PDB file of C-alpha atoms in Angstrom:
ATOM      1  CA  MET A  12      22.144  17.641  -9.721  1.00  0.00           C
ATOM      2  CA  ARG A  13      22.288  17.525  -5.709  1.00  0.00           C
ATOM      3  CA  SER A  14      21.377  20.758  -4.989  1.00  0.00           C
ATOM      4  CA  PHE A  15      18.260  20.225  -7.125  1.00  0.00           C
ATOM      5  CA  ALA A  16      17.445  17.139  -4.848  1.00  0.00           C
ATOM      6  CA  LEU A  17      17.525  19.618  -1.767  1.00  0.00           C
ATOM      7  CA  VAL A  18      15.180  22.170  -3.921  1.00  0.00           C
ATOM      8  CA  LEU A  19      13.238  19.012  -4.452  1.00  0.00           C
ATOM      9  CA  THR A  20      13.174  18.288  -0.592  1.00  0.00           C
ATOM     10  CA  LEU A  21      12.303  22.162   0.195  1.00  0.00           C
ATOM     11  CA  LEU A  22       9.601  22.146  -2.253  1.00  0.00           C
ATOM     12  CA  ALA A  23       7.920  18.578  -1.322  1.00  0.00           C
ATOM     13  CA  GLN A  24       8.294  19.924   2.709  1.00  0.00           C
ATOM     14  CA  GLU A  25       5.857  23.316   1.513  1.00  0.00           C
ATOM     15  CA  ILE A  26       3.445  21.331  -0.535  1.00  0.00           C
ATOM     16  CA  GLU A  27       0.322  19.394   1.401  1.00  0.00           C
ATOM     17  CA  HIS A  28      -2.385  17.258   0.555  1.00  0.00           C
ATOM     18  CA  THR A  29      -5.407  19.007  -0.481  1.00  0.00           C
ATOM     19  CA  LYS A  30      -7.971  19.762   1.622  1.00  0.00           C
ATOM     20  CA  ASP A  31     -10.392  19.747  -1.498  1.00  0.00           C
ATOM     21  CA  SER A  32     -12.830  17.072  -0.731  1.00  0.00           C
ATOM     22  CA  LEU A  33     -13.342  13.990  -2.490  1.00  0.00           C
ATOM     23  CA  ASP A  34     -16.843  15.118  -3.399  1.00  0.00           C
ATOM     24  CA  MET A  35     -15.342  18.058  -4.694  1.00  0.00           C
ATOM     25  CA  VAL A  36     -12.567  15.949  -6.722  1.00  0.00           C
ATOM     26  CA  LYS A  37     -14.982  13.908  -8.201  1.00  0.00           C
ATOM     27  CA  ALA A  38     -17.101  17.616  -9.701  1.00  0.00           C
ATOM     28  CA  ASN A  39     -14.010  18.926 -10.880  1.00  0.00           C
ATOM     29  CA  VAL A  40     -12.976  16.153 -12.445  1.00  0.00           C
ATOM     30  CA  ALA A  41     -16.691  15.627 -14.187  1.00  0.00           C
ATOM     31  CA  LYS A  42     -16.890  19.452 -14.968  1.00  0.00           C
ATOM     32  CA  LYS A  43     -13.736  18.602 -16.782  1.00  0.00           C
ATOM     33  CA  ASP A  44     -11.737  21.334 -14.551  1.00  0.00           C
ATOM     34  CA  ALA A  45      -9.487  18.989 -13.560  1.00  0.00           C
ATOM     35  CA  VAL A  46      -7.938  15.929 -14.386  1.00  0.00           C
ATOM     36  CA  LEU A  47      -6.051  12.532 -12.304  1.00  0.00           C
ATOM     37  CA  VAL A  48      -2.763  12.119 -12.971  1.00  0.00           C
ATOM     38  CA  ASP A  49      -1.445   8.521 -11.603  1.00  0.00           C
ATOM     39  CA  VAL A  50       2.105   8.496 -10.354  1.00  0.00           C
ATOM     40  CA  ARG A  51       2.215   4.947  -9.210  1.00  0.00           C
ATOM     41  CA  GLU A  52       4.689   2.864 -11.184  1.00  0.00           C
ATOM     42  CA  LYS A  53       3.546   0.213 -14.502  1.00  0.00           C
ATOM     43  CA  SER A  54       3.073  -2.817 -12.896  1.00  0.00           C
ATOM     44  CA  GLU A  55       0.409  -0.647 -10.010  1.00  0.00           C
ATOM     45  CA  TRP A  56      -1.166   0.747 -13.106  1.00  0.00           C
ATOM     46  CA  ASP A  57      -1.814  -2.149 -15.158  1.00  0.00           C
ATOM     47  CA  ALA A  58      -3.289  -4.073 -12.206  1.00  0.00           C
ATOM     48  CA  GLY A  59      -5.683  -1.266 -12.234  1.00  0.00           C
ATOM     49  CA  HIS A  60      -6.183   2.589 -12.145  1.00  0.00           C
ATOM     50  CA  LEU A  61      -8.806   5.464 -12.456  1.00  0.00           C
ATOM     51  CA  GLU A  62     -10.790   5.857 -15.824  1.00  0.00           C
ATOM     52  CA  GLY A  63      -9.382   8.624 -17.608  1.00  0.00           C
ATOM     53  CA  ALA A  64      -6.572   9.027 -15.275  1.00  0.00           C
ATOM     54  CA  ILE A  65      -3.360  10.064 -16.719  1.00  0.00           C
ATOM     55  CA  PHE A  66      -0.346   7.819 -16.347  1.00  0.00           C
ATOM     56  CA  LEU A  67       2.778   9.611 -14.966  1.00  0.00           C
ATOM     57  CA  PRO A  68       4.998   7.589 -13.332  1.00  0.00           C
ATOM     58  CA  LEU A  69       7.067   9.314 -10.409  1.00  0.00           C
ATOM     59  CA  THR A  70      10.120   7.533 -11.412  1.00  0.00           C
ATOM     60  CA  TRP A  71       9.734   8.702 -14.986  1.00  0.00           C
ATOM     61  CA  LEU A  72       9.218  12.110 -13.616  1.00  0.00           C
ATOM     62  CA  LYS A  73      12.391  12.168 -11.415  1.00  0.00           C
ATOM     63  CA  ALA A  74      14.340  10.912 -14.369  1.00  0.00           C
ATOM     64  CA  GLU A  75      13.354  13.613 -17.005  1.00  0.00           C
ATOM     65  CA  ARG A  76      13.106  16.289 -14.576  1.00  0.00           C
ATOM     66  CA  ASP A  77      16.863  17.265 -15.383  1.00  0.00           C
ATOM     67  CA  GLY A  78      16.549  16.808 -19.089  1.00  0.00           C
ATOM     68  CA  GLU A  79      16.262  19.026 -21.766  1.00  0.00           C
ATOM     69  CA  LYS A  80      12.887  19.181 -22.976  1.00  0.00           C
ATOM     70  CA  PHE A  81      11.715  18.428 -19.929  1.00  0.00           C
ATOM     71  CA  SER A  82       8.553  20.758 -20.353  1.00  0.00           C
ATOM     72  CA  GLU A  83       8.155  20.087 -23.383  1.00  0.00           C
ATOM     73  CA  LYS A  84       7.521  16.732 -22.690  1.00  0.00           C
ATOM     74  CA  LEU A  85       5.233  17.339 -19.969  1.00  0.00           C
ATOM     75  CA  ALA A  86       2.929  19.876 -22.105  1.00  0.00           C
ATOM     76  CA  GLU A  87       2.401  16.086 -24.172  1.00  0.00           C
ATOM     77  CA  LYS A  88       0.861  14.403 -21.229  1.00  0.00           C
ATOM     78  CA  LEU A  89      -0.680  16.895 -19.528  1.00  0.00           C
ATOM     79  CA  PRO A  90      -3.568  19.888 -19.753  1.00  0.00           C
ATOM     80  CA  ALA A  91      -1.682  22.852 -19.163  1.00  0.00           C
ATOM     81  CA  LYS A  92      -4.773  25.230 -17.945  1.00  0.00           C
ATOM     82  CA  LYS A  93      -6.268  22.496 -15.522  1.00  0.00           C
ATOM     83  CA  VAL A  94      -6.239  21.274 -11.982  1.00  0.00           C
ATOM     84  CA  LEU A  95      -3.739  18.371 -11.722  1.00  0.00           C
ATOM     85  CA  TYR A  96      -4.846  15.965  -8.941  1.00  0.00           C
ATOM     86  CA  ILE A  97      -1.984  14.031  -8.121  1.00  0.00           C
ATOM     87  CA  HIS A  98      -2.369  10.388  -6.454  1.00  0.00           C
ATOM     88  CA  CYS A  99      -0.513   7.353  -5.792  1.00  0.00           C
ATOM     89  CA  ARG A 100      -1.497   4.223  -3.352  1.00  0.00           C
ATOM     90  CA  ALA A 101      -0.915   5.967  -0.293  1.00  0.00           C
ATOM     91  CA  GLY A 102      -0.263   9.673  -0.536  1.00  0.00           C
ATOM     92  CA  VAL A 103       3.533   9.877  -0.132  1.00  0.00           C
ATOM     93  CA  ARG A 104       4.674   9.991  -3.927  1.00  0.00           C
ATOM     94  CA  SER A 105       1.743  12.116  -4.789  1.00  0.00           C
ATOM     95  CA  LEU A 106       3.630  15.180  -2.844  1.00  0.00           C
ATOM     96  CA  THR A 107       6.983  14.204  -4.568  1.00  0.00           C
ATOM     97  CA  ALA A 108       5.308  14.182  -7.776  1.00  0.00           C
ATOM     98  CA  ALA A 109       3.262  17.551  -6.839  1.00  0.00           C
ATOM     99  CA  ALA A 110       6.330  19.239  -5.962  1.00  0.00           C
ATOM    100  CA  ILE A 111       8.259  18.471  -9.449  1.00  0.00           C
ATOM    101  CA  LEU A 112       5.001  19.581 -11.224  1.00  0.00           C
ATOM    102  CA  LYS A 113       4.411  22.560  -9.318  1.00  0.00           C
ATOM    103  CA  LYS A 114       8.184  24.035 -10.288  1.00  0.00           C
ATOM    104  CA  ALA A 115       7.133  22.805 -13.420  1.00  0.00           C
ATOM    105  CA  GLY A 116       4.679  25.716 -13.585  1.00  0.00           C
ATOM    106  CA  TYR A 117       1.263  23.367 -13.383  1.00  0.00           C
ATOM    107  CA  GLU A 118      -1.593  23.943 -10.666  1.00  0.00           C
ATOM    108  CA  VAL A 119      -1.602  20.710  -8.832  1.00  0.00           C
ATOM    109  CA  ARG A 120      -3.171  19.687  -5.787  1.00  0.00           C
ATOM    110  CA  ALA A 121      -1.502  16.249  -4.140  1.00  0.00           C
ATOM    111  CA  LEU A 122      -4.272  13.702  -2.905  1.00  0.00           C
ATOM    112  CA  LYS A 123      -3.692  11.703   0.356  1.00  0.00           C
ATOM    113  CA  PRO A 124      -6.272   9.116  -0.152  1.00  0.00           C
ATOM    114  CA  GLY A 125      -5.106   6.504  -2.605  1.00  0.00           C
ATOM    115  CA  PHE A 126      -5.908   4.142  -5.395  1.00  0.00           C
ATOM    116  CA  GLU A 127      -8.071   1.912  -3.523  1.00  0.00           C
ATOM    117  CA  GLU A 128      -9.963   4.716  -1.480  1.00  0.00           C
ATOM    118  CA  LEU A 129     -10.229   6.880  -4.198  1.00  0.00           C
ATOM    119  CA  LYS A 130     -12.393   4.151  -5.979  1.00  0.00           C
ATOM    120  CA  LYS A 131     -14.270   3.644  -2.849  1.00  0.00           C
ATOM    121  CA  SER A 132     -15.561   6.634  -3.008  1.00  0.00           C
ATOM    122  CA  GLY A 133     -16.876   6.471  -6.085  1.00  0.00           C
ATOM    123  CA  LEU A 134     -14.137   7.365  -8.816  1.00  0.00           C
ATOM    124  CA  ALA A 135     -14.604   4.807 -11.608  1.00  0.00           C
ATOM    125  CA  GLU A 136     -11.990   2.200 -12.189  1.00  0.00           C
ATOM    126  CA  ALA A 137     -10.853   1.750 -15.987  1.00  0.00           C
ATOM    127  CA  LYS A 138     -11.970  -1.302 -17.695  1.00  0.00           C
ATOM    128  CA  PRO A 139      -9.102  -3.876 -18.101  1.00  0.00           C
ATOM    129  CA  GLU A 140      -7.534  -3.617 -21.678  1.00  0.00           C
ATOM    130  CA  ARG A 141      -8.018  -6.906 -23.618  1.00  0.00           C
TER     131      ARG A 141
END
């Protein structure tokens, strides 16, 4: 467990925020070449999230990464052949999550802009569930 934490720390240091512009992010999502992955916690997600985003909290990723069938659980939640744009509230958790998902074989791009900035850029917020 400790060695994995060290590997994760080293991987996170290798991961940088994407250089993709927000216009490129929006275009890739619109063309369905990419998906948004929200790694915030449930209370943050429930307070508002982006339309079409996949909910995959960082705490779940950290807890499950060493477990059996982690790859299978991810495959149930994430598309295999698309770019995953990882976002959180302020861009910090996105780097850690991107490192975990990259190690699992996904093509990831951590976003520095957080949820509020992504909304201001024109990405639609999902309608509240009733």
